[in-house]
Amino acid sequence: YTHHSILDIAVEMLRARGERLATKDKNAIVIKALHTSSDFPYLLADVANKILLPAYTAATPAYKAFAAKKPFNDFKAHKFLRIGDFPNLLQVGEGGEITHGTISESRETVTMASYGRILGVSRQMLINDDLSAFADMAGLIGRRVPAFENATVFALLAQNTRTGPTMADTYVLFDDTNHGNYTSSGTAVNLPVQVGLSAAKMMKQTGLDGLKLNLEPRILLVGPDNLMAADQVTTLVTPTETGKVNRLGPTLMRVADANVYLSG
């Protein structure tokens, strides 16, 4: 049925159910298929899903490069627990006593939300369709959904004048004083000063109990205005001068998205 129209499929289903078609009226055929065959509406939904899924899968929104997917079973507030570090070791005393320690913890609250829209499929659409309009509509949905997901993530990060949402510790996500992960100097990706400063801040990050994490960046996320500068940072070249060596370049993956500067 690859090259069959919606009307052709309706005729085939009616005949398979023993219906006698004494008319070639397209409107009458569609109405009969919708009202006398419960399989036809399900078939339309199945066709739409088969077209929608590849379009959704082919989309590569930028947020997937750095975000994790967490399944929820309900709409209750879910607690994401973060465990601290094992306490630092202390010298065992002469009597063999070992000092007790504690492990810190923190948690963030996340609540799932539902989003959706409805578009009606009219008889006229089915009658006039040769599968292209129906396929195009499903394809539009497949492109809109990941674009909406992407914009929603970046809108969250752009809260509080692009410093991110307020966390459980009452500070915003990007806070240099309390989180040590933000700098406001400069408006462009400078090679290598700005990226070097950010990498240094990342390496200085500590766990809840002060353990040095020694993190190194893997993604350089930029907006359209810094696309060229980001490519200069991440492109592997062989410099002729020691002062122009870019150690981070080979390890960074450049991710660009127009939503970076559209929100907040």
mmCIF file of C-alpha atoms in Angstrom:
data_model
loop_
_atom_site.group_PDB
_atom_site.id
_atom_site.type_symbol
_atom_site.label_atom_id
_atom_site.label_comp_id
_atom_site.label_asym_id
_atom_site.label_seq_id
_atom_site.Cartn_x
_atom_site.Cartn_y
_atom_site.Cartn_z
ATOM 1 C CA TYR A 1 0.000 0.000 0.000
ATOM 2 C CA THR A 2 3.010 2.320 -0.256
ATOM 3 C CA HIS A 3 1.639 4.235 -3.226
ATOM 4 C CA HIS A 4 -2.048 3.994 -2.286
ATOM 5 C CA SER A 5 -3.962 7.088 -1.364
ATOM 6 C CA ILE A 6 -6.028 7.315 1.808
ATOM 7 C CA LEU A 7 -9.142 6.801 -0.355
ATOM 8 C CA ASP A 8 -7.668 3.650 -1.955
ATOM 9 C CA ILE A 9 -6.934 2.209 1.473
ATOM 10 C CA ALA A 10 -10.482 2.997 2.624
ATOM 11 C CA VAL A 11 -11.892 1.128 -0.394
ATOM 12 C CA GLU A 12 -9.661 -1.890 0.269
ATOM 13 C CA MET A 13 -10.675 -2.044 3.928
ATOM 14 C CA LEU A 14 -14.376 -1.789 3.115
ATOM 15 C CA ARG A 15 -14.130 -4.583 0.580
ATOM 16 C CA ALA A 16 -12.151 -6.739 3.015
ATOM 17 C CA ARG A 17 -15.010 -6.354 5.512
ATOM 18 C CA GLY A 18 -17.560 -7.478 2.902
ATOM 19 C CA GLU A 19 -18.968 -4.027 2.147
ATOM 20 C CA ARG A 20 -20.494 -3.600 -1.294
ATOM 21 C CA LEU A 21 -19.551 -0.314 -2.888
ATOM 22 C CA ALA A 22 -22.156 0.802 -5.352
ATOM 23 C CA THR A 23 -20.772 4.316 -5.645
ATOM 24 C CA LYS A 24 -17.577 6.036 -6.634
ATOM 25 C CA ASP A 25 -18.458 9.115 -4.593
ATOM 26 C CA LYS A 26 -15.292 9.826 -2.630
ATOM 27 C CA ASN A 27 -17.176 11.565 0.158
ATOM 28 C CA ALA A 28 -19.529 8.636 0.616
ATOM 29 C CA ILE A 29 -16.629 6.152 0.671
ATOM 30 C CA VAL A 30 -14.746 8.081 3.345
ATOM 31 C CA ILE A 31 -17.861 8.486 5.505
ATOM 32 C CA LYS A 32 -18.659 4.760 5.214
ATOM 33 C CA ALA A 33 -15.070 3.835 6.099
ATOM 34 C CA LEU A 34 -15.069 6.079 9.155
ATOM 35 C CA HIS A 35 -18.474 4.951 10.426
ATOM 36 C CA THR A 36 -18.644 1.279 9.519
ATOM 37 C CA SER A 37 -15.044 0.208 9.934
ATOM 38 C CA SER A 38 -13.482 0.735 13.340
ATOM 39 C CA ASP A 39 -10.119 -0.255 11.854
ATOM 40 C CA PHE A 40 -9.905 2.749 9.552
ATOM 41 C CA PRO A 41 -9.357 5.467 12.211
ATOM 42 C CA TYR A 42 -6.735 3.270 13.868
ATOM 43 C CA LEU A 43 -5.046 2.777 10.507
ATOM 44 C CA LEU A 44 -4.881 6.536 9.989
ATOM 45 C CA ALA A 45 -3.303 6.954 13.421
ATOM 46 C CA ASP A 46 -0.854 4.146 12.662
ATOM 47 C CA VAL A 47 0.122 5.720 9.332
ATOM 48 C CA ALA A 48 0.666 9.067 11.047
ATOM 49 C CA ASN A 49 2.828 7.484 13.748
ATOM 50 C CA LYS A 50 4.951 5.635 11.187
ATOM 51 C CA ILE A 51 5.606 8.919 9.380
ATOM 52 C CA LEU A 52 6.044 10.943 12.569
ATOM 53 C CA LEU A 53 8.606 8.693 14.263
ATOM 54 C CA PRO A 54 11.312 8.920 11.552
ATOM 55 C CA ALA A 55 10.892 12.697 11.399
ATOM 56 C CA TYR A 56 11.259 12.940 15.179
ATOM 57 C CA THR A 57 14.197 10.521 15.263
ATOM 58 C CA ALA A 58 16.013 12.404 12.494
ATOM 59 C CA ALA A 59 15.862 15.648 14.457
ATOM 60 C CA THR A 60 18.993 16.325 16.490
ATOM 61 C CA PRO A 61 18.182 19.078 19.001
ATOM 62 C CA ALA A 62 21.244 20.518 20.715
ATOM 63 C CA TYR A 63 20.010 19.851 24.249
ATOM 64 C CA LYS A 64 20.495 16.091 23.783
ATOM 65 C CA ALA A 65 24.266 16.635 23.724
ATOM 66 C CA PHE A 66 24.334 17.601 27.413
ATOM 67 C CA ALA A 67 20.979 16.597 28.940
ATOM 68 C CA ALA A 68 19.961 13.256 30.448
ATOM 69 C CA LYS A 69 16.581 11.575 30.019
ATOM 70 C CA LYS A 70 14.758 10.563 33.200
ATOM 71 C CA PRO A 71 11.506 8.563 33.028
ATOM 72 C CA PHE A 72 8.658 9.545 35.391
ATOM 73 C CA ASN A 73 5.614 7.413 36.239
ATOM 74 C CA ASP A 74 3.435 10.216 37.613
ATOM 75 C CA PHE A 75 3.119 13.986 38.010
ATOM 76 C CA LYS A 76 4.298 14.146 41.613
ATOM 77 C CA ALA A 77 7.366 16.145 42.627
ATOM 78 C CA HIS A 78 10.400 13.886 42.239
ATOM 79 C CA LYS A 79 13.514 14.292 44.369
ATOM 80 C CA PHE A 80 16.891 13.900 42.696
ATOM 81 C CA LEU A 81 19.391 13.102 45.431
ATOM 82 C CA ARG A 82 23.039 14.022 45.162
ATOM 83 C CA ILE A 83 25.401 12.231 47.503
ATOM 84 C CA GLY A 84 28.564 13.918 48.740
ATOM 85 C CA ASP A 85 32.031 12.460 49.104
ATOM 86 C CA PHE A 86 33.417 9.894 51.472
ATOM 87 C CA PRO A 87 34.944 11.772 54.438
ATOM 88 C CA ASN A 88 38.642 12.545 54.293
ATOM 89 C CA LEU A 89 40.891 9.989 55.917
ATOM 90 C CA LEU A 90 42.431 10.728 59.330
ATOM 91 C CA GLN A 91 45.422 9.109 60.950
ATOM 92 C CA VAL A 92 44.560 6.230 63.246
ATOM 93 C CA GLY A 93 45.506 7.018 66.840
ATOM 94 C CA GLU A 94 47.892 4.987 68.973
ATOM 95 C CA GLY A 95 44.996 3.163 70.591
ATOM 96 C CA GLY A 96 43.650 2.092 67.168
ATOM 97 C CA GLU A 97 40.582 4.331 67.351
ATOM 98 C CA ILE A 98 39.097 5.459 64.007
ATOM 99 C CA THR A 99 37.176 8.737 63.901
ATOM 100 C CA HIS A 100 33.612 8.724 62.591
ATOM 101 C CA GLY A 101 32.739 10.891 59.576
ATOM 102 C CA THR A 102 29.641 11.982 57.646
ATOM 103 C CA ILE A 103 28.627 12.279 53.999
ATOM 104 C CA SER A 104 26.739 15.344 52.810
ATOM 105 C CA GLU A 105 23.750 15.253 50.525
ATOM 106 C CA SER A 106 21.606 17.642 48.516
ATOM 107 C CA ARG A 107 18.542 17.238 46.344
ATOM 108 C CA GLU A 108 16.649 19.003 43.591
ATOM 109 C CA THR A 109 12.918 18.733 42.895
ATOM 110 C CA VAL A 110 11.608 18.042 39.397
ATOM 111 C CA THR A 111 7.961 17.792 38.345
ATOM 112 C CA MET A 112 6.787 16.451 34.999
ATOM 113 C CA ALA A 113 4.397 18.482 32.835
ATOM 114 C CA SER A 114 2.290 17.567 29.802
ATOM 115 C CA TYR A 115 2.155 19.479 26.532
ATOM 116 C CA GLY A 116 0.026 18.891 23.452
ATOM 117 C CA ARG A 117 -2.086 20.302 20.620
ATOM 118 C CA ILE A 118 -4.876 18.870 18.497
ATOM 119 C CA LEU A 119 -5.386 19.275 14.755
ATOM 120 C CA GLY A 120 -8.619 18.017 13.258
ATOM 121 C CA VAL A 121 -8.508 15.798 10.168
ATOM 122 C CA SER A 122 -11.484 16.658 7.972
ATOM 123 C CA ARG A 123 -13.193 14.544 5.324
ATOM 124 C CA GLN A 124 -11.986 17.035 2.750
ATOM 125 C CA MET A 125 -8.374 16.386 3.762
ATOM 126 C CA LEU A 126 -8.823 12.635 3.400
ATOM 127 C CA ILE A 127 -10.696 12.923 0.092
ATOM 128 C CA ASN A 128 -8.178 15.280 -1.483
ATOM 129 C CA ASP A 129 -5.174 13.518 -0.034
ATOM 130 C CA ASP A 130 -2.797 11.367 -2.047
ATOM 131 C CA LEU A 131 -0.869 10.588 1.143
ATOM 132 C CA SER A 132 1.385 13.605 0.634
ATOM 133 C CA ALA A 133 -0.630 16.103 2.695
ATOM 134 C CA PHE A 134 -1.231 13.541 5.434
ATOM 135 C CA ALA A 135 2.466 12.665 5.454
ATOM 136 C CA ASP A 136 3.471 16.315 5.440
ATOM 137 C CA MET A 137 1.304 17.023 8.495
ATOM 138 C CA ALA A 138 2.838 14.137 10.430
ATOM 139 C CA GLY A 139 6.285 15.290 9.351
ATOM 140 C CA LEU A 140 5.554 18.796 10.628
ATOM 141 C CA ILE A 141 4.623 17.324 14.006
ATOM 142 C CA GLY A 142 7.811 15.267 14.033
ATOM 143 C CA ARG A 143 9.873 18.412 13.525
ATOM 144 C CA ARG A 144 7.895 20.652 15.892
ATOM 145 C CA VAL A 145 8.099 18.371 18.937
ATOM 146 C CA PRO A 146 11.927 18.162 19.193
ATOM 147 C CA ALA A 147 12.159 21.880 18.398
ATOM 148 C CA PHE A 148 9.767 22.564 21.299
ATOM 149 C CA GLU A 149 11.770 20.303 23.618
ATOM 150 C CA ASN A 150 14.956 22.105 22.624
ATOM 151 C CA ALA A 151 13.495 25.585 23.136
ATOM 152 C CA THR A 152 12.047 24.560 26.520
ATOM 153 C CA VAL A 153 15.449 23.398 27.803
ATOM 154 C CA PHE A 154 17.213 26.573 26.702
ATOM 155 C CA ALA A 155 14.436 28.752 28.124
ATOM 156 C CA LEU A 156 15.049 27.041 31.479
ATOM 157 C CA LEU A 157 18.782 27.757 31.269
ATOM 158 C CA ALA A 158 18.054 31.373 30.284
ATOM 159 C CA GLN A 159 16.066 32.157 33.432
ATOM 160 C CA ASN A 160 17.257 34.918 35.756
ATOM 161 C CA THR A 161 19.018 36.828 32.967
ATOM 162 C CA ARG A 162 20.771 33.754 31.552
ATOM 163 C CA THR A 163 22.052 32.508 34.899
ATOM 164 C CA GLY A 164 19.702 29.539 35.007
ATOM 165 C CA PRO A 165 16.975 28.386 37.387
ATOM 166 C CA THR A 166 17.160 28.807 41.148
ATOM 167 C CA MET A 167 18.482 25.632 42.754
ATOM 168 C CA ALA A 168 17.657 24.002 46.084
ATOM 169 C CA ASP A 169 20.485 25.930 47.769
ATOM 170 C CA THR A 170 18.605 29.184 46.868
ATOM 171 C CA TYR A 171 21.297 30.221 44.361
ATOM 172 C CA VAL A 172 20.942 30.269 40.589
ATOM 173 C CA LEU A 173 22.577 27.503 38.566
ATOM 174 C CA PHE A 174 25.370 29.694 37.163
ATOM 175 C CA ASP A 175 26.720 31.599 40.152
ATOM 176 C CA ASP A 176 30.419 32.395 40.443
ATOM 177 C CA THR A 177 30.373 33.267 44.146
ATOM 178 C CA ASN A 178 28.485 30.182 45.350
ATOM 179 C CA HIS A 179 28.969 27.664 42.536
ATOM 180 C CA GLY A 180 32.178 28.871 40.934
ATOM 181 C CA ASN A 181 30.871 28.235 37.429
ATOM 182 C CA TYR A 182 30.160 31.636 35.901
ATOM 183 C CA THR A 183 32.073 34.565 34.438
ATOM 184 C CA SER A 184 30.591 37.668 32.887
ATOM 185 C CA SER A 185 33.794 39.008 31.320
ATOM 186 C CA GLY A 186 33.700 39.190 27.545
ATOM 187 C CA THR A 187 30.878 38.650 25.099
ATOM 188 C CA ALA A 188 32.624 36.417 22.559
ATOM 189 C CA VAL A 189 34.514 33.157 22.633
ATOM 190 C CA ASN A 190 38.099 34.402 22.784
ATOM 191 C CA LEU A 191 40.862 32.064 21.745
ATOM 192 C CA PRO A 192 42.121 30.830 24.112
ATOM 193 C CA VAL A 193 41.441 33.228 27.008
ATOM 194 C CA GLN A 194 37.687 32.835 27.558
ATOM 195 C CA VAL A 195 37.620 29.075 27.037
ATOM 196 C CA GLY A 196 40.696 28.707 29.225
ATOM 197 C CA LEU A 197 39.038 30.634 32.063
ATOM 198 C CA SER A 198 35.923 28.475 31.828
ATOM 199 C CA ALA A 199 37.956 25.272 31.763
ATOM 200 C CA ALA A 200 39.862 26.390 34.850
ATOM 201 C CA LYS A 201 36.616 27.054 36.729
ATOM 202 C CA MET A 202 35.369 23.602 35.774
ATOM 203 C CA MET A 203 38.525 21.884 37.005
ATOM 204 C CA LYS A 204 38.279 23.749 40.331
ATOM 205 C CA GLN A 205 34.795 22.358 41.024
ATOM 206 C CA THR A 206 34.482 20.352 44.233
ATOM 207 C CA GLY A 207 32.001 17.825 45.589
ATOM 208 C CA LEU A 208 29.657 18.526 48.483
ATOM 209 C CA ASP A 209 32.406 17.639 50.954
ATOM 210 C CA GLY A 210 35.235 19.487 49.239
ATOM 211 C CA LEU A 211 36.689 16.669 47.118
ATOM 212 C CA LYS A 212 38.400 18.174 44.054
ATOM 213 C CA LEU A 213 36.628 16.736 40.987
ATOM 214 C CA ASN A 214 39.225 17.661 38.330
ATOM 215 C CA LEU A 215 36.548 17.959 35.644
ATOM 216 C CA GLU A 216 37.492 18.821 32.074
ATOM 217 C CA PRO A 217 35.102 20.262 29.464
ATOM 218 C CA ARG A 218 33.855 18.127 26.593
ATOM 219 C CA ILE A 219 31.239 20.413 25.009
ATOM 220 C CA LEU A 220 31.533 24.043 23.877
ATOM 221 C CA LEU A 221 27.966 25.354 23.606
ATOM 222 C CA VAL A 222 27.541 28.614 21.689
ATOM 223 C CA GLY A 223 24.946 30.668 19.870
ATOM 224 C CA PRO A 224 25.019 31.874 16.251
ATOM 225 C CA ASP A 225 27.128 34.945 17.007
ATOM 226 C CA ASN A 226 30.002 32.832 18.353
ATOM 227 C CA LEU A 227 29.810 30.022 15.820
ATOM 228 C CA MET A 228 32.946 31.008 13.907
ATOM 229 C CA ALA A 229 34.951 31.649 17.074
ATOM 230 C CA ALA A 230 33.880 28.274 18.468
ATOM 231 C CA ASP A 231 35.044 26.533 15.301
ATOM 232 C CA GLN A 232 38.424 28.222 15.686
ATOM 233 C CA VAL A 233 38.659 26.900 19.228
ATOM 234 C CA THR A 234 37.643 23.322 18.420
ATOM 235 C CA THR A 235 39.406 22.864 15.071
ATOM 236 C CA LEU A 236 42.569 20.804 15.318
ATOM 237 C CA VAL A 237 45.578 22.638 13.878
ATOM 238 C CA THR A 238 49.342 22.351 14.269
ATOM 239 C CA PRO A 239 50.660 25.729 15.471
ATOM 240 C CA THR A 240 54.181 26.874 14.706
ATOM 241 C CA GLU A 241 54.482 28.833 17.952
ATOM 242 C CA THR A 242 54.272 27.415 21.474
ATOM 243 C CA GLY A 243 52.133 30.333 22.642
ATOM 244 C CA LYS A 244 49.418 29.407 20.139
ATOM 245 C CA VAL A 245 48.967 25.793 21.225
ATOM 246 C CA ASN A 246 45.316 25.019 21.940
ATOM 247 C CA ARG A 247 45.267 22.003 24.250
ATOM 248 C CA LEU A 248 41.469 22.000 24.643
ATOM 249 C CA GLY A 249 40.706 22.069 20.917
ATOM 250 C CA PRO A 250 40.955 18.315 20.211
ATOM 251 C CA THR A 251 38.827 17.414 23.245
ATOM 252 C CA LEU A 252 35.953 19.875 22.754
ATOM 253 C CA MET A 253 32.828 19.175 20.720
ATOM 254 C CA ARG A 254 31.265 22.337 19.351
ATOM 255 C CA VAL A 255 27.474 22.455 19.806
ATOM 256 C CA ALA A 256 25.638 25.486 18.407
ATOM 257 C CA ASP A 257 22.001 26.450 18.697
ATOM 258 C CA ALA A 258 20.030 29.593 17.894
ATOM 259 C CA ASN A 259 18.073 29.230 21.167
ATOM 260 C CA VAL A 260 21.166 30.118 23.190
ATOM 261 C CA TYR A 261 20.505 33.829 22.736
ATOM 262 C CA LEU A 262 16.800 33.842 21.917
ATOM 263 C CA SER A 263 15.594 33.475 25.501
ATOM 264 C CA GLY A 264 16.262 35.241 28.750
#
